[in-house]
Coordinates of C-alpha atoms and ligand atoms in Angstrom, one line a residue:
Chain A
M1 CA -162.8 93.2 127.7
S2 CA -161.6 96.7 128.4
E3 CA -160.7 99.0 125.5
I4 CA -157.1 100.2 125.7
W5 CA -155.8 102.8 123.4
A6 CA -152.1 103.2 122.5
F7 CA -150.7 106.3 120.8
C8 CA -148.2 105.7 118.0
E9 CA -146.4 108.3 116.0
E10 CA -145.2 107.6 112.5
T11 CA -141.4 107.8 112.3
D12 CA -139.5 107.3 109.0
G13 CA -142.7 106.2 107.4
A14 CA -143.3 103.4 109.9
P15 CA -144.9 102.9 113.3
S16 CA -142.5 104.0 116.0
T17 CA -140.9 101.2 118.2
L18 CA -142.2 103.0 121.2
G19 CA -145.8 102.9 119.8
L20 CA -145.4 99.1 119.2
E21 CA -144.2 98.7 122.8
L22 CA -147.3 100.5 124.0
L23 CA -149.4 98.3 121.7
A24 CA -147.9 95.2 123.3
K25 CA -148.9 96.5 126.7
A26 CA -152.4 97.5 125.5
R27 CA -152.9 94.0 124.2
S28 CA -152.0 92.4 127.5
L29 CA -154.5 94.7 129.3
G30 CA -157.5 94.4 127.0
E31 CA -158.8 95.1 123.5
P32 CA -156.2 97.3 121.8
T33 CA -156.8 100.3 119.5
V34 CA -153.9 102.3 118.0
L35 CA -154.1 106.1 117.8
Y36 CA -151.9 106.5 114.8
A37 CA -150.5 110.0 114.0
G38 CA -148.9 110.3 110.6
G39 CA -149.4 109.6 106.9
G40 CA -150.0 105.9 107.2
S41 CA -149.6 103.2 104.6
A42 CA -150.6 99.6 103.9
R43 CA -147.3 98.5 105.3
A44 CA -147.8 100.4 108.5
W45 CA -151.2 98.8 108.9
E46 CA -149.7 95.4 108.3
T47 CA -147.0 96.0 111.0
L48 CA -149.6 97.2 113.5
G49 CA -151.8 94.2 112.7
S50 CA -149.0 91.8 113.1
H51 CA -148.4 93.4 116.5
G52 CA -151.9 92.7 117.6
A53 CA -153.8 95.9 116.7
V54 CA -157.5 95.2 116.1
R55 CA -158.4 98.8 115.2
V56 CA -156.5 101.9 114.2
L57 CA -157.8 105.4 114.5
H58 CA -155.8 107.3 111.9
F59 CA -154.9 111.0 112.4
D60 CA -153.2 112.3 109.3
H61 CA -152.1 115.8 110.4
G62 CA -149.9 116.5 107.5
D63 CA -147.7 119.6 108.0
R64 CA -149.5 120.7 111.1
L65 CA -147.8 120.1 114.4
A66 CA -149.6 117.1 115.8
A67 CA -150.2 118.5 119.3
A68 CA -153.3 120.5 119.4
P69 CA -155.4 119.2 116.5
V70 CA -154.6 115.5 117.2
A71 CA -155.4 116.0 120.9
A72 CA -158.7 117.6 120.0
A73 CA -159.6 114.8 117.6
I74 CA -158.7 112.1 120.2
A75 CA -160.7 113.9 122.9
E76 CA -163.8 113.7 120.8
Q77 CA -163.4 110.0 120.3
A78 CA -162.5 109.4 124.0
N79 CA -165.6 111.3 125.1
E80 CA -167.8 109.1 122.9
Q81 CA -166.2 105.7 123.5
T82 CA -164.6 106.1 127.0
P83 CA -161.8 103.6 126.8
A84 CA -160.4 102.3 130.1
M85 CA -156.9 103.7 129.5
I86 CA -154.9 105.7 127.0
L87 CA -151.2 105.0 126.8
F88 CA -148.6 107.4 125.6
G89 CA -144.8 107.1 125.5
Q90 CA -142.3 109.5 127.2
A91 CA -141.4 111.1 123.8
Y92 CA -141.8 114.6 122.3
T93 CA -145.0 114.3 120.3
D94 CA -146.6 111.9 122.7
R95 CA -146.1 114.4 125.6
D96 CA -147.5 117.2 123.5
V97 CA -150.6 115.3 122.6
A98 CA -151.1 113.8 126.1
G99 CA -150.8 117.1 127.9
R100 CA -153.4 118.8 125.7
L101 CA -155.7 115.8 125.8
A102 CA -155.6 115.8 129.6
V103 CA -156.8 119.4 129.7
R104 CA -159.5 118.6 127.1
L105 CA -160.8 115.7 129.2
G106 CA -160.2 117.4 132.5
L107 CA -158.3 114.4 133.7
P108 CA -154.9 113.8 135.2
V109 CA -152.1 112.2 133.3
L110 CA -149.4 110.2 135.1
S111 CA -145.9 110.6 133.6
N112 CA -142.8 108.6 133.7
A113 CA -144.4 105.3 134.4
V114 CA -142.5 102.1 133.9
D115 CA -145.6 99.9 134.2
V116 CA -149.3 100.2 134.4
T117 CA -152.0 97.9 135.8
L118 CA -155.7 97.6 135.4
E119 CA -157.7 95.5 137.8
A120 CA -161.0 93.7 137.0
D121 CA -162.8 96.2 139.3
G122 CA -161.6 99.0 137.1
T123 CA -158.9 100.4 139.4
A124 CA -155.7 101.4 137.7
T125 CA -152.2 102.1 138.9
T126 CA -148.9 103.3 137.4
R127 CA -145.5 102.4 138.7
H128 CA -142.7 105.0 138.7
E129 CA -139.0 104.8 139.5
I130 CA -137.9 107.2 142.1
S131 CA -134.6 107.9 143.8
G132 CA -132.7 107.0 140.5
G133 CA -134.5 103.6 140.3
A134 CA -133.8 102.4 143.8
E135 CA -137.5 102.6 144.7
I136 CA -140.8 102.2 142.9
A137 CA -143.7 104.5 143.7
V138 CA -147.1 103.0 143.0
A139 CA -149.7 105.6 142.1
A140 CA -153.5 105.1 141.7
F141 CA -155.8 107.1 139.5
R142 CA -158.5 108.9 141.5
A143 CA -160.4 110.2 138.5
P144 CA -162.9 108.8 136.0
R145 CA -161.9 107.0 132.8
P146 CA -160.1 107.1 130.6
H147 CA -156.9 106.9 132.7
L148 CA -154.1 108.6 130.9
A149 CA -150.5 107.4 131.4
I150 CA -147.1 108.3 129.8
V151 CA -144.7 105.4 129.9
R152 CA -141.0 105.4 129.5
P153 CA -139.5 103.8 126.4
K154 CA -138.3 100.2 126.7
S155 CA -140.7 99.4 129.5
F156 CA -142.4 96.7 127.5
P157 CA -140.9 94.5 124.7
A158 CA -142.5 95.1 121.3
E159 CA -143.3 91.6 120.0
P160 CA -145.0 90.6 116.8
V161 CA -147.8 88.1 117.5
G162 CA -149.1 87.7 114.0
G163 CA -152.5 89.1 113.1
P164 CA -154.4 90.4 110.2
P165 CA -154.4 94.0 109.1
P166 CA -156.6 96.0 111.5
E167 CA -159.6 98.0 110.7
V168 CA -158.4 101.5 109.9
V169 CA -160.7 104.4 110.6
P170 CA -159.7 107.8 109.1
M171 CA -160.2 110.6 111.6
E172 CA -161.0 114.2 110.8
I173 CA -158.4 116.7 111.9
P174 CA -160.2 119.7 113.4
D175 CA -159.2 123.3 113.0
V176 CA -157.8 124.5 116.3
G177 CA -157.3 128.2 115.3
G178 CA -154.6 129.9 117.3
A179 CA -153.6 126.7 119.1
G180 CA -152.2 125.3 115.9
A181 CA -148.6 125.4 114.6
M182 CA -147.1 124.5 111.2
V183 CA -144.0 122.4 110.5
T184 CA -142.2 124.2 107.7
E185 CA -139.0 122.1 107.4
R186 CA -137.7 118.8 108.6
H187 CA -134.1 118.0 109.2
A188 CA -132.7 114.6 109.8
R189 CA -129.2 114.2 111.1
E190 CA -127.1 111.7 109.2
R191 CA -126.9 108.5 111.1
Q192 CA -123.6 107.0 111.7
G193 CA -123.1 103.4 113.0
P194 CA -125.8 101.4 114.7
D195 CA -128.8 103.0 116.3
L196 CA -128.5 103.6 120.1
E197 CA -131.9 102.2 120.8
E198 CA -131.4 99.0 118.9
A199 CA -127.7 98.3 119.6
A200 CA -126.6 95.2 121.6
V201 CA -123.5 97.0 122.8
I202 CA -123.2 100.6 123.8
V203 CA -120.0 102.5 124.7
S204 CA -120.7 105.8 126.3
G205 CA -118.5 108.7 127.4
G206 CA -118.7 111.4 130.0
R207 CA -116.9 114.5 131.2
G208 CA -114.1 112.2 132.6
L209 CA -112.8 111.8 129.0
G210 CA -111.4 115.3 129.6
A211 CA -111.8 116.9 126.2
A212 CA -113.9 116.6 123.1
E213 CA -111.2 115.1 121.0
H214 CA -110.9 112.2 123.5
Y215 CA -114.4 111.0 122.5
S216 CA -112.5 109.2 119.7
M217 CA -111.5 106.7 122.3
V218 CA -115.2 105.8 122.8
E219 CA -115.6 105.4 119.1
S220 CA -112.5 103.2 118.9
V221 CA -113.7 100.9 121.6
A222 CA -117.2 100.8 119.9
A223 CA -116.0 100.1 116.3
P224 CA -114.5 96.6 116.8
L225 CA -117.5 95.6 118.9
G226 CA -120.0 96.9 116.4
A227 CA -121.4 99.0 119.2
A228 CA -123.3 102.3 119.2
T229 CA -121.8 105.3 121.0
G230 CA -123.6 107.3 123.7
A231 CA -122.9 110.2 126.0
T232 CA -123.9 112.0 129.1
R233 CA -125.7 115.3 129.1
A234 CA -122.7 117.0 130.5
I235 CA -120.7 116.4 127.3
V236 CA -123.7 117.0 125.0
D237 CA -124.2 120.4 126.7
A238 CA -120.5 121.1 126.3
G239 CA -120.9 120.5 122.6
W240 CA -118.6 117.6 122.3
V241 CA -121.2 115.3 120.7
P242 CA -124.7 115.8 119.3
Y243 CA -127.8 115.6 121.4
A244 CA -128.9 112.4 119.6
K245 CA -126.2 110.5 121.6
Q246 CA -127.5 111.6 125.0
V247 CA -128.6 108.7 127.3
G248 CA -130.7 109.4 130.3
Q249 CA -133.8 111.1 131.6
T250 CA -133.9 113.8 128.9
G251 CA -132.1 111.6 126.3
K252 CA -132.6 108.1 125.2
T253 CA -133.5 105.1 127.2
V254 CA -131.4 102.1 126.3
K255 CA -131.4 98.4 127.2
P256 CA -128.4 96.8 125.5
D257 CA -126.7 93.5 126.4
V258 CA -123.6 95.5 127.4
Y259 CA -123.2 99.1 128.4
I260 CA -119.6 100.4 128.9
A261 CA -119.5 103.8 130.8
C262 CA -116.2 105.7 130.4
G263 CA -115.6 108.6 132.6
I264 CA -119.2 108.8 133.7
S265 CA -120.1 109.6 137.3
G266 CA -123.5 107.9 137.3
A267 CA -125.9 110.8 138.1
M268 CA -129.4 109.7 138.8
Q269 CA -130.6 111.3 135.5
H270 CA -128.1 109.2 133.5
L271 CA -128.8 106.0 135.4
V272 CA -132.5 106.0 134.6
G273 CA -131.6 105.8 130.9
M274 CA -129.3 102.8 131.1
K275 CA -129.6 100.9 134.3
D276 CA -131.6 98.1 132.7
A277 CA -128.6 97.0 130.5
K278 CA -127.9 93.3 131.1
T279 CA -124.2 93.9 131.9
I280 CA -122.8 97.2 132.9
I281 CA -119.1 97.9 132.8
A282 CA -117.6 101.2 134.1
I283 CA -114.3 102.9 134.1
N284 CA -113.9 105.8 136.5
K285 CA -111.0 107.1 138.5
D286 CA -113.1 107.8 141.6
P287 CA -113.8 104.6 143.6
D288 CA -116.8 106.3 145.1
A289 CA -118.5 107.2 141.8
P290 CA -122.2 106.2 141.9
I291 CA -121.9 104.4 138.6
F292 CA -120.1 101.6 140.5
T293 CA -123.1 100.8 142.6
I294 CA -124.9 99.4 139.6
S295 CA -121.9 98.1 137.6
D296 CA -121.3 94.4 137.1
L297 CA -117.6 95.2 136.6
G298 CA -116.1 98.5 137.8
I299 CA -112.5 99.5 136.9
V300 CA -111.2 102.2 139.2
G301 CA -108.7 103.8 136.8
D302 CA -107.8 106.4 134.3
V303 CA -109.7 106.3 131.0
H304 CA -106.4 107.4 129.3
K305 CA -104.7 104.3 130.6
V306 CA -107.4 101.6 130.4
M307 CA -109.1 102.5 127.1
P308 CA -106.0 102.6 124.8
K309 CA -105.0 99.1 126.0
L310 CA -108.6 97.9 125.6
I311 CA -108.7 99.3 122.0
E312 CA -105.5 97.5 121.1
K313 CA -106.7 94.2 122.5
L314 CA -110.0 94.5 120.7
R315 CA -108.3 95.2 117.4
E316 CA -106.0 92.3 117.8
S317 CA -108.8 89.9 118.7
R318 CA -110.8 90.8 115.6
Chain B
M1 CA -143.5 142.4 124.0
R2 CA -144.7 140.8 127.3
I3 CA -142.6 137.7 127.9
L4 CA -143.6 135.5 130.8
V5 CA -141.1 132.9 132.0
C6 CA -142.4 130.0 134.2
V7 CA -139.7 129.1 136.7
K8 CA -139.9 126.6 139.5
Q9 CA -138.2 126.7 142.8
I10 CA -137.0 123.3 143.8
P11 CA -135.3 121.9 146.9
D12 CA -131.6 122.1 146.6
P13 CA -130.5 118.8 144.9
A14 CA -127.4 119.0 147.0
N15 CA -129.8 118.5 150.0
P16 CA -132.2 115.8 148.8
S17 CA -135.8 115.5 149.8
R18 CA -137.4 112.2 150.7
F19 CA -140.7 110.5 150.5
D20 CA -142.8 110.5 153.7
P21 CA -144.0 106.9 154.1
E22 CA -147.1 108.1 155.9
T23 CA -148.4 110.8 153.6
H24 CA -146.6 109.6 150.4
R25 CA -145.6 113.1 149.7
L26 CA -142.2 114.5 149.0
V27 CA -140.8 116.0 152.1
R28 CA -138.9 119.0 150.8
T29 CA -136.0 120.6 152.4
E30 CA -136.4 124.2 153.5
D31 CA -133.9 125.5 150.9
Q32 CA -135.5 126.5 147.6
I33 CA -133.3 127.2 144.6
L34 CA -134.1 128.1 141.0
D35 CA -134.5 124.9 139.0
D36 CA -131.3 124.7 136.9
T37 CA -133.3 123.9 133.7
D38 CA -135.3 127.1 134.1
R39 CA -132.2 129.3 133.9
Y40 CA -132.2 128.6 130.1
G41 CA -135.8 129.9 129.8
V42 CA -134.9 133.0 131.8
E43 CA -131.9 133.6 129.6
M44 CA -133.9 133.1 126.4
G45 CA -136.6 135.5 127.7
L46 CA -134.0 138.2 128.5
R47 CA -132.5 137.9 125.1
L48 CA -135.8 138.2 123.3
A49 CA -136.8 141.1 125.6
E50 CA -133.5 142.9 124.7
A51 CA -134.1 142.3 121.0
H52 CA -137.8 143.2 120.9
E53 CA -138.2 145.9 123.6
G54 CA -139.9 143.5 125.9
T55 CA -140.3 142.9 129.6
V56 CA -139.7 139.6 131.4
T57 CA -142.1 138.6 134.1
L58 CA -141.4 135.5 136.1
V59 CA -144.4 133.2 137.1
S60 CA -143.9 130.7 139.8
M61 CA -146.0 128.4 141.9
G62 CA -144.2 127.3 145.1
P63 CA -144.1 126.8 148.8
V64 CA -145.4 129.6 151.0
G65 CA -142.9 132.3 151.9
R66 CA -139.9 131.1 149.9
A67 CA -138.4 133.4 147.3
Q68 CA -134.8 132.5 147.2
G69 CA -135.0 130.9 143.7
I70 CA -137.1 133.7 142.4
R71 CA -134.5 136.2 143.5
Q72 CA -131.9 134.3 141.6
A73 CA -133.9 134.7 138.4
L74 CA -134.6 138.4 139.2
A75 CA -130.9 138.9 139.7
M76 CA -130.2 137.6 136.2
G77 CA -132.3 140.5 135.0
A78 CA -136.0 139.6 134.9
D79 CA -138.2 142.7 135.6
Q80 CA -140.7 141.4 138.0
A81 CA -142.3 138.2 139.5
V82 CA -145.7 136.8 140.1
M83 CA -145.7 134.1 142.8
I84 CA -148.6 131.8 143.6
E85 CA -148.3 130.5 147.2
D86 CA -151.1 128.5 148.8
E87 CA -151.1 125.7 151.4
T88 CA -153.8 123.9 149.4
L89 CA -151.3 123.5 146.5
A90 CA -148.9 121.2 148.4
G91 CA -148.7 118.0 146.3
A92 CA -150.5 119.6 143.3
D93 CA -150.4 117.4 140.2
A94 CA -149.5 118.6 136.7
L95 CA -153.0 119.5 135.7
T96 CA -153.6 121.6 138.8
T97 CA -150.2 123.2 138.4
A98 CA -151.0 124.1 134.8
R99 CA -154.4 125.5 135.8
V100 CA -152.9 127.7 138.4
L101 CA -150.0 128.9 136.2
S102 CA -152.1 129.6 133.2
A103 CA -154.6 131.5 135.3
A104 CA -151.8 133.7 136.6
V105 CA -150.4 134.1 133.1
E106 CA -153.8 135.2 131.7
R107 CA -154.3 137.6 134.6
T108 CA -150.9 139.2 133.9
G109 CA -151.3 139.3 130.1
F110 CA -148.7 137.9 127.7
D111 CA -147.4 137.7 124.1
L112 CA -145.0 134.8 124.8
V113 CA -144.8 132.3 127.6
I114 CA -141.5 130.4 128.1
C115 CA -141.2 127.2 130.0
G116 CA -138.6 124.5 130.5
P117 CA -139.2 121.1 129.0
E118 CA -139.4 119.4 132.3
S119 CA -138.7 120.3 135.9
T120 CA -135.9 118.6 137.8
D121 CA -137.9 117.4 140.7
G122 CA -141.3 116.8 139.2
Y123 CA -140.4 116.0 135.6
S124 CA -143.9 115.3 134.5
G125 CA -143.0 117.1 131.2
V126 CA -146.6 118.1 130.4
V127 CA -147.2 121.3 132.3
P128 CA -146.2 123.6 129.3
Q129 CA -148.5 121.7 126.9
M130 CA -151.3 121.8 129.4
M131 CA -150.9 125.5 129.9
A132 CA -151.0 126.1 126.2
E133 CA -154.2 124.2 125.8
L134 CA -155.7 126.2 128.7
L135 CA -154.6 129.4 127.2
G136 CA -155.8 128.4 123.7
V137 CA -152.4 129.0 122.1
A138 CA -149.8 126.9 120.3
A139 CA -147.0 125.2 122.3
L140 CA -143.8 125.1 120.4
T141 CA -141.9 122.5 122.4
Y142 CA -138.3 121.4 122.9
A143 CA -136.9 124.4 121.2
T144 CA -133.2 124.6 120.5
R145 CA -133.6 128.0 118.8
V146 CA -136.3 130.6 119.1
E147 CA -136.9 133.6 116.8
V148 CA -139.7 136.2 117.1
S149 CA -140.5 138.3 114.1
G150 CA -143.6 140.4 113.6
D151 CA -146.5 138.6 115.1
G152 CA -145.1 135.1 114.8
V153 CA -142.6 132.8 116.5
T154 CA -140.4 130.2 114.8
I155 CA -138.4 127.6 116.6
H156 CA -136.2 124.6 115.9
R157 CA -138.0 121.7 117.6
Q158 CA -135.8 118.9 118.6
T159 CA -136.9 115.5 117.2
S160 CA -135.5 112.0 117.6
A161 CA -134.1 112.2 114.1
G162 CA -132.8 115.8 114.2
Y163 CA -135.0 118.9 114.2
D164 CA -138.1 120.5 112.6
V165 CA -138.7 124.1 112.0
V166 CA -142.1 125.0 113.5
T167 CA -143.9 128.3 113.4
A168 CA -147.0 129.8 115.0
D169 CA -148.7 133.1 115.6
L170 CA -148.3 135.0 118.8
P171 CA -149.4 134.8 121.5
A172 CA -147.8 131.4 122.0
L173 CA -145.8 129.3 124.4
V174 CA -142.4 127.8 123.9
S175 CA -140.5 125.3 125.9
V176 CA -136.7 125.6 125.6
T177 CA -134.3 122.8 126.0
A178 CA -131.3 123.1 128.3
G179 CA -128.0 124.0 126.7
V180 CA -129.4 126.2 123.9
V181 CA -128.2 129.5 125.4
E182 CA -125.6 130.0 128.1
P183 CA -127.4 131.4 131.1
R184 CA -125.8 134.6 132.4
Y185 CA -124.5 134.8 135.9
P186 CA -126.1 137.5 138.1
T187 CA -123.9 140.5 138.6
F188 CA -123.4 142.1 142.0
R189 CA -125.6 145.0 140.8
G190 CA -128.2 142.5 139.6
I191 CA -128.3 140.8 143.0
M192 CA -128.7 144.2 144.8
Q193 CA -131.5 145.3 142.4
A194 CA -133.3 142.0 142.7
R195 CA -134.5 143.0 146.2
Q196 CA -136.2 146.1 144.9
K197 CA -138.0 144.5 142.0
P198 CA -141.8 144.3 142.1
T199 CA -143.2 141.0 143.2
E200 CA -146.8 140.0 143.5
T201 CA -148.0 137.1 145.6
L202 CA -151.3 135.4 144.7
E203 CA -153.4 132.8 146.4
V204 CA -155.7 130.2 144.7
S205 CA -158.7 132.3 145.6
D206 CA -157.3 135.2 143.5
L207 CA -157.3 132.9 140.5
G208 CA -160.5 131.0 140.8
V209 CA -158.9 127.7 140.1
D210 CA -160.3 124.3 141.0
V211 CA -157.7 122.4 143.0
S212 CA -158.3 118.7 142.5
V213 CA -155.9 115.9 142.7
G214 CA -156.6 113.0 140.4
Q215 CA -153.8 110.8 141.5
E216 CA -152.4 109.4 144.7
V217 CA -149.2 107.6 145.6
I218 CA -150.4 104.5 147.4
S219 CA -147.1 102.8 148.2
V220 CA -143.4 103.0 147.8
V221 CA -141.6 99.7 147.4
P222 CA -137.9 99.0 146.9
A223 CA -137.0 98.2 143.3
P224 CA -135.6 94.9 142.4
E225 CA -132.0 95.5 143.5
R226 CA -129.3 95.6 141.0
T227 CA -126.3 94.2 142.9
A228 CA -123.0 95.8 142.4
G229 CA -120.5 93.4 141.0
V230 CA -116.8 93.5 141.1
V231 CA -115.0 96.7 141.6
A232 CA -111.3 96.4 140.8
E233 CA -108.4 98.9 141.0
D234 CA -106.6 99.2 137.6
E235 CA -103.0 98.3 138.1
G236 CA -102.3 98.0 134.4
E237 CA -104.6 94.9 133.8
G238 CA -108.0 96.5 134.1
H239 CA -108.6 96.2 130.4
L240 CA -108.2 92.4 130.6
L241 CA -111.0 92.2 133.1
I242 CA -113.2 94.1 130.7
L243 CA -112.3 91.7 127.9
E244 CA -113.2 88.8 130.1
K245 CA -116.5 90.4 130.9
L246 CA -117.2 91.0 127.2
Q247 CA -116.5 87.3 126.5
E248 CA -118.8 86.3 129.3
A249 CA -121.6 88.4 127.8
K250 CA -120.8 86.8 124.5
V251 CA -120.3 90.0 122.6
I252 CA -116.8 89.0 121.5
Ligands
LIG1 C1 -133.6 117.8 134.6 C2 -132.2 117.2 134.3 C3 -132.2 116.2 133.3 C4 -131.0 115.6 133.1 N1 -130.9 114.6 132.1 C5 -129.8 114.0 131.9 C6 -129.7 112.9 130.9 O1 -130.7 112.7 130.2 N2 -128.5 112.3 130.7 C7 -127.4 112.6 131.5 O2 -126.4 111.9 131.3 N3 -127.4 113.6 132.4 C8 -128.6 114.3 132.6 N4 -128.6 115.3 133.5 C9 -127.3 115.7 134.1 C10 -126.8 114.8 135.2 O3 -127.3 115.3 136.4 C11 -125.2 114.9 135.3 O4 -124.9 116.3 135.5 C12 -124.5 114.3 134.2 O5 -125.0 113.0 133.8 C13 -123.0 114.2 134.5 O6 -122.3 113.8 133.4 P1 -120.9 113.1 133.5 O7 -121.0 111.8 134.2 O8 -120.3 113.1 132.1 O9 -120.0 114.2 134.3 P2 -119.6 114.3 135.8 O10 -120.7 114.1 136.7 O11 -118.7 115.5 135.9 O12 -118.6 113.0 136.0 C14 -117.4 112.8 135.4 C15 -116.8 111.6 136.0 O13 -115.5 111.3 135.3 C16 -114.6 110.8 136.3 N5 -113.3 111.1 135.8 C17 -112.6 112.3 135.6 N6 -111.4 112.1 135.0 C18 -111.3 110.8 134.8 C19 -110.3 110.0 134.1 N7 -109.2 110.5 133.7 N8 -110.5 108.7 134.0 C20 -111.7 108.1 134.5 N9 -112.6 108.8 135.1 C21 -112.5 110.1 135.2 C22 -114.9 111.6 137.5 O14 -114.5 110.8 138.7 C23 -116.4 111.7 137.5 O15 -117.1 110.6 138.2 C24 -129.8 115.9 133.8 C25 -129.9 116.9 134.8 C26 -131.1 117.5 135.1 C27 -131.1 118.6 136.1
LIG2 N1 -144.6 125.1 140.1 C1 -144.2 125.7 139.0 N2 -144.0 127.0 138.9 C2 -143.5 127.6 137.7 N3 -143.3 126.9 136.6 C3 -143.5 125.5 136.6 C4 -143.9 124.9 137.8 N4 -144.0 123.6 137.5 C5 -143.7 123.4 136.2 N5 -143.4 124.6 135.7 C6 -142.9 124.9 134.3 O1 -143.2 123.7 133.5 C7 -142.0 123.1 133.0 C8 -142.2 121.6 133.0 O2 -142.4 121.1 134.3 P1 -142.9 119.7 134.6 O3 -144.1 119.5 133.8 O4 -143.1 119.6 136.1 O5 -141.8 118.7 134.2 C9 -140.9 123.7 134.0 O6 -139.6 123.7 133.3 C10 -141.4 125.1 134.3 O7 -141.1 126.0 133.2

């Protein structure tokens, strides 16, 4: 069976959900090894094992920025063991490590994939959404192994399959001299309400709300539904809401049961982050807004008329 | 301080390009404008240059004979530009792009390289990291704030939880996130001056870079279509349709 490696960054002391998604894919393609960047713990190993990891290469980079030293350490292992494929997620640290690793190995890396395949004869492909998700481009690797791919979050479900704790191999973190950087402080924003990436319902707002203070309408629709609140980049850039709420190409990828878009035009870069919601509801005063082309229910109307009535009804029905 | 800003010219998004079904390449429109996300890097570069007696040199790889987007960035205030134009670079992948750009950067000499986090049309999001590895310097990525002091650079690096403070020695590379600084608009004077600013045009042979393509688009297929559902005009009852839909989805 082919060796497939999946990168996983530690977040809040645990394996990231994205890493577990990659692990699920790695398992379906071959023999999975996790490249774990972070402090590590017995619980983390247990989680990885229960998600099917057989082996973990552990890169404990401490206060060093992961990018250069972790890429160098992975390169050394990859040169020795030549896995068939190494999977990364479309996320900050993943991209940092993948880019530098590609240079070290002299191999291409295919970004923004939504799926990867590996044939018995060794050929590998990635699938990419183009034209805002209307079309899929299939790309083939034309280079030796390992094939490097960066996959969008939520492309594969992270599912526990039950399994014993994996073999954990501690890796040496090399000195990379001037290519290294240090993390001197970490700041976490206080989290309010449910997590965007986990929520079953998301209510999002865009520039059509008209002003920062009207974002409270989004929060008022969300509260009775127990929903998370999201935003377009337009209103994040305008400073109405923090970046953590941004949904889309350069923000979060979400896949809730219901996504309610309020005053959002539906730009391609927004759609790629939310179009896989099971049910999409949109309120927009422009009947030609692109968001309506993917909505299950589109209301052509003014957010200032529709949302207050919706809020009232939701409160009543609670 | 020598500040190099990597900027990309892209087809005007108002005039979209399409995939050629025969060659599987992007067929770009003739118009080339400055990638909007790179305006933030240019602005950051100009501010750092103003504060640290620096110069701003633009570095750009793009289609032969197109400089419209570069002139936009020169008009903002950049001092000069290095452009790499070569027919063999059409369809270059991220690794080749990074090799070409870093060779040009090295040739020019630098203290700080500034990139965007991802380009609007390519969005591989790995060119800056690849360049840093090729140059043997740190890449401080996804910066929401950049400070240079002495021989070091410190940034706020966006994370999924908030931000980290990250620091490294110069020379280094940073990628700046859109929205961190308000890009200035070119003045009339800037636009006039842009025409006179020094620009250098290089070809692959000037850089000694190996142009290889390790990936190939083999087909383009329609995605499973998401059919649009009901679109209804709100005549005072729109919210009731939404409630119905929420019930149908079993979230209330
Ligand atoms: C490289 C790159 C990456 C990007 N990444 C992202 C990303 O991750 N996420 C993202 O969201 N965007 C992203 N964008 C930006 C994206 O292209 C759009 O500019 C953005 O999504 C638009 O946000 P919006 O819908 O809020 O605003 P607009 O496009 O201005 O739309 C506002 C909408 O509100 C409607 N409206 C106005 N008034 C009312 C009213 N009273 N009632 C009802 N409707 C009303 C209008 O009809 C309009 O459709 C990116 C862009 C680039 C170049
Ligand atoms: N052809 C290019 N010319 C100049 N800079 C580029 C080019 N391609 C990418 N870059 C830089 O790398 C960043 C990330 O691009 P990408 O990896 O294509 O998403 C961009 O924001 C630019 O700063």
